[in-house]
XYZ file of C-alpha atoms in Angstrom:
161
model
C 122.903 41.015 112.308
C 125.628 38.790 112.136
C 127.734 37.125 108.971
C 129.343 34.342 110.280
C 131.964 32.629 107.444
C 132.140 29.133 106.987
C 135.190 26.970 106.772
C 138.218 27.344 106.681
C 137.416 31.191 107.582
C 134.518 30.081 110.713
C 136.707 32.827 113.082
C 135.685 35.509 110.867
C 132.125 37.399 111.602
C 131.147 40.664 110.264
C 128.488 42.359 112.280
C 125.917 44.536 110.636
C 123.287 47.043 112.179
C 120.138 47.075 110.159
C 119.014 50.300 108.989
C 115.299 50.009 109.334
C 114.598 53.648 108.907
C 116.248 53.564 105.251
C 115.016 50.306 104.127
C 112.356 48.543 105.975
C 111.354 46.014 103.578
C 114.617 45.002 102.524
C 115.537 44.866 106.476
C 112.589 42.657 107.070
C 113.371 40.101 104.346
C 117.081 39.842 105.438
C 115.671 39.046 109.260
C 113.695 36.703 107.974
C 116.564 35.272 106.016
C 118.278 35.090 109.496
C 115.759 33.292 110.970
C 115.415 30.594 108.444
C 118.845 30.195 107.062
C 120.614 30.494 104.111
C 122.810 27.500 102.662
C 123.687 29.234 99.463
C 124.729 32.580 100.937
C 128.439 33.478 99.775
C 130.891 36.085 98.780
C 132.328 35.846 95.571
C 133.561 39.195 94.319
C 136.225 41.168 96.001
C 137.675 44.735 94.889
C 140.079 46.393 97.147
C 139.051 50.545 96.787
C 140.997 52.286 93.543
C 144.213 54.139 94.278
C 142.699 56.823 92.157
C 139.730 57.624 90.602
C 136.320 55.101 90.636
C 138.092 52.042 89.501
C 138.592 49.257 88.630
C 138.960 47.809 90.965
C 135.955 49.200 92.596
C 136.128 48.923 96.363
C 133.529 46.453 97.457
C 132.940 42.952 98.953
C 130.117 41.639 97.110
C 127.818 38.279 97.543
C 124.534 36.602 97.198
C 121.788 36.497 99.658
C 119.744 33.776 97.337
C 117.963 32.562 100.068
C 115.914 35.508 100.302
C 111.999 34.959 100.133
C 111.368 37.771 97.774
C 113.850 40.122 95.564
C 114.054 43.101 97.843
C 112.511 46.458 96.556
C 114.341 49.548 95.527
C 113.882 51.693 98.712
C 115.070 55.395 99.917
C 117.832 57.379 98.242
C 120.960 56.776 100.363
C 124.430 57.280 98.674
C 126.473 54.424 99.466
C 129.357 55.048 101.618
C 132.306 53.090 103.158
C 130.717 50.452 105.476
C 127.329 50.516 104.015
C 125.611 47.019 102.922
C 123.620 47.484 99.694
C 121.172 45.336 97.490
C 122.128 45.366 93.622
C 118.335 46.515 92.500
C 116.078 43.598 90.874
C 118.291 41.017 92.360
C 119.554 39.093 95.693
C 122.898 40.030 95.321
C 124.696 42.564 97.681
C 127.929 44.289 98.567
C 129.476 45.890 101.191
C 131.113 49.036 100.292
C 134.938 49.395 100.742
C 134.702 53.128 100.249
C 132.657 55.805 99.086
C 130.671 55.463 96.147
C 129.459 58.660 95.429
C 129.789 58.378 91.749
C 126.967 55.759 92.025
C 124.487 58.213 93.609
C 121.476 56.553 94.801
C 121.511 53.583 92.607
C 121.432 50.897 95.313
C 119.369 50.220 98.325
C 121.252 50.856 101.286
C 120.330 48.503 104.373
C 123.091 47.810 106.580
C 126.259 49.134 108.411
C 129.161 47.424 109.241
C 130.109 48.147 112.469
C 134.050 46.860 111.911
C 135.636 46.414 108.626
C 138.810 44.525 109.564
C 137.166 40.945 108.490
C 135.854 42.957 105.047
C 139.501 44.422 104.417
C 140.460 40.955 105.152
C 138.049 39.299 102.694
C 139.125 41.794 100.095
C 142.721 40.398 100.128
C 141.804 36.851 99.301
C 143.129 35.546 95.824
C 140.910 36.856 92.548
C 140.877 36.244 89.115
C 139.489 38.799 86.670
C 136.438 38.563 84.666
C 134.710 40.916 81.832
C 131.153 41.255 81.976
C 129.742 40.039 79.143
C 126.818 42.627 78.689
C 128.401 45.658 80.223
C 131.996 45.164 79.763
C 132.742 45.778 83.370
C 136.249 44.269 84.594
C 135.189 42.397 87.518
C 137.557 40.564 90.061
C 135.785 37.382 91.231
C 137.224 35.355 93.952
C 139.353 31.830 93.216
C 137.059 30.410 96.147
C 133.691 31.762 97.139
C 133.282 32.245 100.736
C 130.054 30.748 102.082
C 128.398 32.143 105.024
C 125.308 31.866 107.451
C 123.586 34.887 108.711
C 122.225 35.344 111.839
C 120.514 37.658 114.862
C 123.224 38.884 117.608
C 122.454 38.093 121.136
C 120.467 40.930 122.665
C 123.039 43.731 123.687
C 125.412 42.959 121.092
C 124.382 46.135 119.028
C 122.050 44.211 116.535
C 119.310 46.306 115.467
């Protein structure tokens, strides 16, 4: 799977190996999205890994797969580790873990693994502003400018699953 950022970051691609054995229905929905296209997919939250403890910041790059046909179900019980791509339960929102998240247990559906974290790390350094979640009080870092992306399959032989 390939996530291709849009202008002005069109040079940036994030390659993701799907974890079909862990989250088959979620991987199916993401594959369908890659075939039909997504005009509303975007990254909007960037949080570097915390220097100590669990955060904030929380060590993630969060985005939306708003174009998914359905909201993915909760699947498996894998704990999010650095490089995992995870769905936030009951939503079409996802994140890429920038560090291990043992503190969250298996609360999120892990459906992919980033092959090279360099583009993710670059996005984590984009300008941001802080917002406090109105319900939970969580301090979040939202990107000053969302980064739109398209999602697609990699050509055969490029490690796509």
